[in-house]
PDB file of C-alpha atoms in Angstrom:
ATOM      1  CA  UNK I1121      93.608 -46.183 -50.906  1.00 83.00           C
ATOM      2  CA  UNK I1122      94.800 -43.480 -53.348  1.00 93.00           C
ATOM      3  CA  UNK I1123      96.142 -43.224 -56.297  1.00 95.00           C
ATOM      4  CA  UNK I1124      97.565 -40.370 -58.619  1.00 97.00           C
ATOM      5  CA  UNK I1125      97.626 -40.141 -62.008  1.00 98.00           C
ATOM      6  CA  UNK I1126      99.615 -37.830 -64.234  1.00 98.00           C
ATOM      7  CA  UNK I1127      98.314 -36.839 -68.013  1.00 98.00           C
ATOM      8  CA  UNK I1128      99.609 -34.951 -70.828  1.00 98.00           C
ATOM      9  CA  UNK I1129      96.948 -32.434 -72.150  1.00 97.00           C
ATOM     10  CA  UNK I1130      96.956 -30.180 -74.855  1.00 94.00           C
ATOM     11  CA  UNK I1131      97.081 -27.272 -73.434  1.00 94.00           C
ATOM     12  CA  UNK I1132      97.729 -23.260 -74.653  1.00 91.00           C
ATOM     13  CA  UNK I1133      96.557 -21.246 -71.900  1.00 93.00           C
ATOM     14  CA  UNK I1134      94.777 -20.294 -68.716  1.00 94.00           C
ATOM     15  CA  UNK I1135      91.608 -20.886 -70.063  1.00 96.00           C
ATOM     16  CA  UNK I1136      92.669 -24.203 -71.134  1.00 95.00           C
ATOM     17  CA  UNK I1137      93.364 -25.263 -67.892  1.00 96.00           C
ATOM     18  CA  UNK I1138      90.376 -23.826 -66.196  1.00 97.00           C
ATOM     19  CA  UNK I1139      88.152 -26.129 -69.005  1.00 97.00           C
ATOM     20  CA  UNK I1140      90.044 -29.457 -67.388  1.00 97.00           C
ATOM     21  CA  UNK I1141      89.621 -28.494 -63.683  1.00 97.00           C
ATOM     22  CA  UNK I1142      85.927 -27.864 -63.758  1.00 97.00           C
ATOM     23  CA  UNK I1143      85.860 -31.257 -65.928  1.00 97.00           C
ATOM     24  CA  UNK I1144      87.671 -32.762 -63.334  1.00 97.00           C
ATOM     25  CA  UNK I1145      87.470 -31.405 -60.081  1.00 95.00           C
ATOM     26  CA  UNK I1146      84.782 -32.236 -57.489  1.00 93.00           C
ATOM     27  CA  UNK I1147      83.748 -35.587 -59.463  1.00 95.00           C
ATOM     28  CA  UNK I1148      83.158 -38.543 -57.579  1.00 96.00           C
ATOM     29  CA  UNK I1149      86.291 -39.892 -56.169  1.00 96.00           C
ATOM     30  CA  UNK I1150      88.427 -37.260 -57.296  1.00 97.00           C
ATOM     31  CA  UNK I1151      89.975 -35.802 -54.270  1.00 97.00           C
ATOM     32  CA  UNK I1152      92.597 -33.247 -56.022  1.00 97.00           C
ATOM     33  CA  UNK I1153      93.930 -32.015 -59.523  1.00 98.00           C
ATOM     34  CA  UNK I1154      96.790 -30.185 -60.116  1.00 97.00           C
ATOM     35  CA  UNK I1155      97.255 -28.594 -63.744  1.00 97.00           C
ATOM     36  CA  UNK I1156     100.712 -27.549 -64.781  1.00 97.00           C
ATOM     37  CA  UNK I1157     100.526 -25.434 -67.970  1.00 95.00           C
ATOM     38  CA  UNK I1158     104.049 -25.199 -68.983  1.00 95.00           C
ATOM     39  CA  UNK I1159     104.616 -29.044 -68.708  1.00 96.00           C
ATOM     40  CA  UNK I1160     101.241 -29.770 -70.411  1.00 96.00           C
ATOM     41  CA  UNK I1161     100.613 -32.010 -67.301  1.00 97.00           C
ATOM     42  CA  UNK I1162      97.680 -32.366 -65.308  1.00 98.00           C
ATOM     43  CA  UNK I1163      97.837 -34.458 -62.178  1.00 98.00           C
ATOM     44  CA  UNK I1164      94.922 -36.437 -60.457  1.00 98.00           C
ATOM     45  CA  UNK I1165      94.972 -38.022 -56.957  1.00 97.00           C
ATOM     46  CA  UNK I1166      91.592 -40.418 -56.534  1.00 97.00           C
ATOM     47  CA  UNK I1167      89.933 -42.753 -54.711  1.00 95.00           C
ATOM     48  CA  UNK I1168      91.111 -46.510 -55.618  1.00 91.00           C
ATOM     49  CA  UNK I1169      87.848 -47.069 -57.652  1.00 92.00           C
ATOM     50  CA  UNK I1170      88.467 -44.224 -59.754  1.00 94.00           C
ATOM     51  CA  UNK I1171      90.670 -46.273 -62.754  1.00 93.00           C
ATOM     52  CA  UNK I1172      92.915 -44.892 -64.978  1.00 95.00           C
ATOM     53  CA  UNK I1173      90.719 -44.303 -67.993  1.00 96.00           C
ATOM     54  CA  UNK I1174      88.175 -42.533 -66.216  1.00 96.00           C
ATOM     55  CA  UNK I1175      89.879 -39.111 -65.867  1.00 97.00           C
ATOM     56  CA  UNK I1176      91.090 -39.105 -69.756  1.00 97.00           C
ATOM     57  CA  UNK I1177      87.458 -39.435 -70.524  1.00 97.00           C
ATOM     58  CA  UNK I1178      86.128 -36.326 -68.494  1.00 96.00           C
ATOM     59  CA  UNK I1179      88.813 -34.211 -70.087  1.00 97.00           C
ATOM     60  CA  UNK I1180      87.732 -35.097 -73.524  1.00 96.00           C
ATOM     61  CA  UNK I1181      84.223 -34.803 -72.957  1.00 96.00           C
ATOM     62  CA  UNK I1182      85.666 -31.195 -72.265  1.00 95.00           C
ATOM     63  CA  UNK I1183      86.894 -31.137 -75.999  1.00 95.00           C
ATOM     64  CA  UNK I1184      90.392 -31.253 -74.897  1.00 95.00           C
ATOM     65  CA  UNK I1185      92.945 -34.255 -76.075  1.00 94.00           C
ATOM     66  CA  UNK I1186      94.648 -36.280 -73.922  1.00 97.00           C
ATOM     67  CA  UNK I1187      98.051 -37.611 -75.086  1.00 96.00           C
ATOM     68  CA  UNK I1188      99.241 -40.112 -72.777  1.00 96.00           C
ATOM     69  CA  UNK I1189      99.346 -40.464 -68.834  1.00 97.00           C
ATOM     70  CA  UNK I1190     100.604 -42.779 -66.294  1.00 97.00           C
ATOM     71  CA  UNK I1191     100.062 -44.590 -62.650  1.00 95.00           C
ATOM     72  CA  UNK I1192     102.098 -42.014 -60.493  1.00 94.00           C
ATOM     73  CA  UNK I1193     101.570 -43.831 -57.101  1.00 84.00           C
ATOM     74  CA  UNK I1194      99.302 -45.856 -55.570  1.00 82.00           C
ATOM     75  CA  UNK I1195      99.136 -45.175 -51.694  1.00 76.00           C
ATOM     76  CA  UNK I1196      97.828 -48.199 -49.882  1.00 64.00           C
TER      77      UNK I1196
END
């Protein structure tokens, strides 16, 4: 199973960005991230034991603030 999560992040430029993918990427259960500066989105497909919360976390142990998200699908 899969699921994907979308987040809004702070975010002001590149180097923003590139903070939150190396947080992110390659972690276990993370299988992609896709980080959409001018939306201020970043979007996370994981494993099914990767919950919701988890992601949030790694980006603000990155010193970046997270502002809301949401369950974009969950692939069975």
């Amino acid at each position: 199973m899969a699921r994907t999560y979308e987040y809004n992040v702070k975010m002001s430029c590149g180097g923003c960005a590139s903070t939150i993918k190396e947080a992110v990427n390659g972690k276990p259960g993370v299988k992609s991230i896709d980080i959409a500066l001018e939306t201020q989105t970043v979007t996370v497909v994981t494993d099914d034991e990767v919950t919701f919360d988890i992601v949030p976390a790694m980006i603000k142990q990155a010193g970046k603030e997270v502002q809301g998200g949401k369950l974009v699908v969950r692939e069975a």
